[in-house]
Short mmCIF file of C-alpha atoms in Angstrom, two decimals:
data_model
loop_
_atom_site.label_atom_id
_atom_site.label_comp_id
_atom_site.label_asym_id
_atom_site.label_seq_id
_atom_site.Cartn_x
_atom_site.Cartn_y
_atom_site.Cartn_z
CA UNK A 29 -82.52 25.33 -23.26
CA UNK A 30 -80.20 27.73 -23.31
CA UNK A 31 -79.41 27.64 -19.40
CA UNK A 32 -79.00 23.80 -19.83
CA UNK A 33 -76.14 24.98 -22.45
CA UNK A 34 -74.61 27.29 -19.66
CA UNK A 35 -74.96 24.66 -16.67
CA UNK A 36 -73.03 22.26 -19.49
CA UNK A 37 -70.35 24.75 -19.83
CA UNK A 38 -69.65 25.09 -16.07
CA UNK A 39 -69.65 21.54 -16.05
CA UNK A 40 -67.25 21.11 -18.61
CA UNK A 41 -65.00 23.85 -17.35
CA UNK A 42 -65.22 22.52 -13.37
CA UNK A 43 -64.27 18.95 -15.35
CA UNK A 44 -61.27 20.94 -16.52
CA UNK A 45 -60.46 22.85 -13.97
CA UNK A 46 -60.34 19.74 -11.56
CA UNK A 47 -57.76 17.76 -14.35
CA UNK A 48 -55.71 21.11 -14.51
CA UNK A 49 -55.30 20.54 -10.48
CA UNK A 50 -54.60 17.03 -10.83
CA UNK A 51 -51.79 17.63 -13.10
CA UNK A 52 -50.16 20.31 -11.03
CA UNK A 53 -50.19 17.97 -8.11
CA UNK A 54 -49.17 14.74 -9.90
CA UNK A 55 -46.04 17.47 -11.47
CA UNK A 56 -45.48 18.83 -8.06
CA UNK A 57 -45.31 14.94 -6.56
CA UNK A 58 -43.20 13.51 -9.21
CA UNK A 59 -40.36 16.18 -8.68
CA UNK A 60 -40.35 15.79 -5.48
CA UNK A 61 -40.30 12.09 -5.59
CA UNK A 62 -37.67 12.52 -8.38
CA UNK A 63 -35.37 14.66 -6.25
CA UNK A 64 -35.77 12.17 -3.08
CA UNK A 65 -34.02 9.68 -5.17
CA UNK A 66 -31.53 11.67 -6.03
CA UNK A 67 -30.22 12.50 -2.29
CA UNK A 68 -31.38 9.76 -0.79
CA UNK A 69 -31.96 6.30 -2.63
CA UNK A 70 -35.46 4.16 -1.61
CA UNK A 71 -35.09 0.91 -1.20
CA UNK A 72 -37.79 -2.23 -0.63
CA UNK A 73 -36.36 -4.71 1.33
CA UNK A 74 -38.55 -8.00 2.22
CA UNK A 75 -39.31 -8.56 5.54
CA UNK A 76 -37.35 -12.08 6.08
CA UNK A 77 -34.31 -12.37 8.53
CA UNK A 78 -31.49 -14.12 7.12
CA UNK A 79 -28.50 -15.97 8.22
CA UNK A 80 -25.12 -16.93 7.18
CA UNK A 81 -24.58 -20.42 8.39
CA UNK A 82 -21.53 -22.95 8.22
CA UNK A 83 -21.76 -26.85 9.64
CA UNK A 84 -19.49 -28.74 11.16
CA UNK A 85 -18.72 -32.16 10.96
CA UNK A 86 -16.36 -35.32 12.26
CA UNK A 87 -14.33 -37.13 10.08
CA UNK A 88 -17.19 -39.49 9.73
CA UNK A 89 -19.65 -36.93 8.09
CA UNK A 90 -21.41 -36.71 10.69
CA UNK A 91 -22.81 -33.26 12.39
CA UNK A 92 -21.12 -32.52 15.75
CA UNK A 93 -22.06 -30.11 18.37
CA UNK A 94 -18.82 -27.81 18.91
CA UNK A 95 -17.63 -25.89 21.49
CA UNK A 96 -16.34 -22.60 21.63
CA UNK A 97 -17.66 -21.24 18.89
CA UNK A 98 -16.61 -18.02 17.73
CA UNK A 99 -17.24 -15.81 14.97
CA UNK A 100 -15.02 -12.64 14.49
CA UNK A 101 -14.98 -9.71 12.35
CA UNK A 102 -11.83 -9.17 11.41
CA UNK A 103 -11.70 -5.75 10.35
CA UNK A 104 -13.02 -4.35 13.47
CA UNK A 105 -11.53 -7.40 15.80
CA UNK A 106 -15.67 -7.23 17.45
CA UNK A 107 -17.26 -11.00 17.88
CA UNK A 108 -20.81 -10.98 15.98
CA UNK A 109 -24.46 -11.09 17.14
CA UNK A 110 -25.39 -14.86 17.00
CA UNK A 111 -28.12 -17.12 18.56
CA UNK A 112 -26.81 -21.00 17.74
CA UNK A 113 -29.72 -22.40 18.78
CA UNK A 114 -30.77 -24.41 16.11
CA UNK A 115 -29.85 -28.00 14.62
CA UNK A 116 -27.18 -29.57 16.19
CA UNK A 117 -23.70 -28.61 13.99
CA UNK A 118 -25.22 -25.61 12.31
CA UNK A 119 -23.85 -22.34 13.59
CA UNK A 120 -24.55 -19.00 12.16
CA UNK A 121 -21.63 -16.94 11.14
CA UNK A 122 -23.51 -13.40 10.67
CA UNK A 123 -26.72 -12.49 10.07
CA UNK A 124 -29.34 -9.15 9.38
CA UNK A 125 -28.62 -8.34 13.79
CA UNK A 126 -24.99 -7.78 12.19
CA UNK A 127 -26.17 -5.36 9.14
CA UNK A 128 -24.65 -2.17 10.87
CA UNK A 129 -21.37 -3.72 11.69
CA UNK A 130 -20.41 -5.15 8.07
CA UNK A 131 -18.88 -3.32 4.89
CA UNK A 132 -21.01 -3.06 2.14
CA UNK A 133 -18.05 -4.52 0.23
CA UNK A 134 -17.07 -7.40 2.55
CA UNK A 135 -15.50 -8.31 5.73
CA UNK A 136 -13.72 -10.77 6.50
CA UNK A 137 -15.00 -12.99 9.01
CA UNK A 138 -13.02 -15.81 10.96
CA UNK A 139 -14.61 -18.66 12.53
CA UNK A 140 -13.65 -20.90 15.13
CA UNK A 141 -14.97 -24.04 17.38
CA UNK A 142 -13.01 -26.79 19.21
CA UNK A 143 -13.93 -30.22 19.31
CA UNK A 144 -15.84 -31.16 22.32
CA UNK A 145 -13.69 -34.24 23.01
CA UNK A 146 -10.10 -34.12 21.37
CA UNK A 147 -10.37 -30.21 21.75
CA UNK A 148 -8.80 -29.72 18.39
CA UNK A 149 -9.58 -26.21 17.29
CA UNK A 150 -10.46 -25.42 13.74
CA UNK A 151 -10.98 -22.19 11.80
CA UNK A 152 -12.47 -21.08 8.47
CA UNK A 153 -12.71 -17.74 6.61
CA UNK A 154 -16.01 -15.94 5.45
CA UNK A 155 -16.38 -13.03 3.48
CA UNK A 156 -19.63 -11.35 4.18
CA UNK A 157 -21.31 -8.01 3.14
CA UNK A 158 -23.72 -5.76 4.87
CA UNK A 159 -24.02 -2.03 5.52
CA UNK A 160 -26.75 0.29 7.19
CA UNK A 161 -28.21 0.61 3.65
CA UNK A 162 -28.40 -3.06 2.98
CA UNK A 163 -31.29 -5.11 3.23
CA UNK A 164 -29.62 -8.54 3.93
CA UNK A 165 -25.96 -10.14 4.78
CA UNK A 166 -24.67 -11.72 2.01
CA UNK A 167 -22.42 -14.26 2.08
CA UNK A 168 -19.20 -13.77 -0.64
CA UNK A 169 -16.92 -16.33 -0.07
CA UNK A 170 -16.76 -19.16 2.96
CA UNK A 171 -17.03 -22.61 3.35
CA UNK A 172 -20.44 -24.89 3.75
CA UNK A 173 -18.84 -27.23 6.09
CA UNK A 174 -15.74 -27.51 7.69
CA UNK A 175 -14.51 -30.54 9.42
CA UNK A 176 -13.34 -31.07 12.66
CA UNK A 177 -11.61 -33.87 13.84
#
């Protein structure tokens, strides 16, 4: 009996013993987790690519297929990553490829596309954000559609 007792004891001391260890490691791991955040922010970003897009249209609503299309970042004067390969009329002004080349407070970002016919050139302004530390563009100000004649 009294050698179960003892082999209960050891038991009950390894039991503590093995918490004791967990909570030095779990203390150890939260400060250091705690001071990572403190010099350098984590962030979870979701693995979509987005895309800052404007149409353009004729004077009948209709979309239209420009030409010339150009989308400029005026702060830095450099043309932006795009691939305007999509729907006919739809042409991305920035997007995530352009993360590293945009303010985290804004840029201003000028558009422009001529008419394929009348070769009337038109131009809108965008105001879009970004950063190395930012997950997505985001688009502050700028127009949905602009209309070209």
């Amino acid at each position: 009996m009294r050698m179960i007792m003892v082999n209960v004891y050891i038991l009950k001391m390894r039991n503590q013993t093995y918490k004791l260890t967990i909570l030095v490691i779990s203390a150890v791991l939260f400060s250091c987790s705690s001071v990572n955040k403190l010099t350098k922010p984590d962030k979870i970003c979701t693995t979509e690519f987005r895309m800052i897009s404007v149409q353009f249209k004729d004077a009948n609503g209709s979309s239209i297929a420009v030409t010339d299309f150009r989308s400029i970042n005026l702060r830095t004067n450099q043309g932006l990553t795009q691939n305007n390969e999509g729907l006919p009329g739809y042409y991305t002004v920035a997007s995530d490829a352009d993360l590293p080349m945009l303010s985290p407070r804004g840029d201003t970002i000028r558009v422009t596309a001529s008419h394929p016919e009348t070769k009337k050139t038109v131009s809108g302004l965008f105001v879009v954000s970004g950063g190395k530390d930012a997950c997505h563009v985001e688009k502050l100000s700028g127009p949905e559609i602009i209309t070209i004649n």
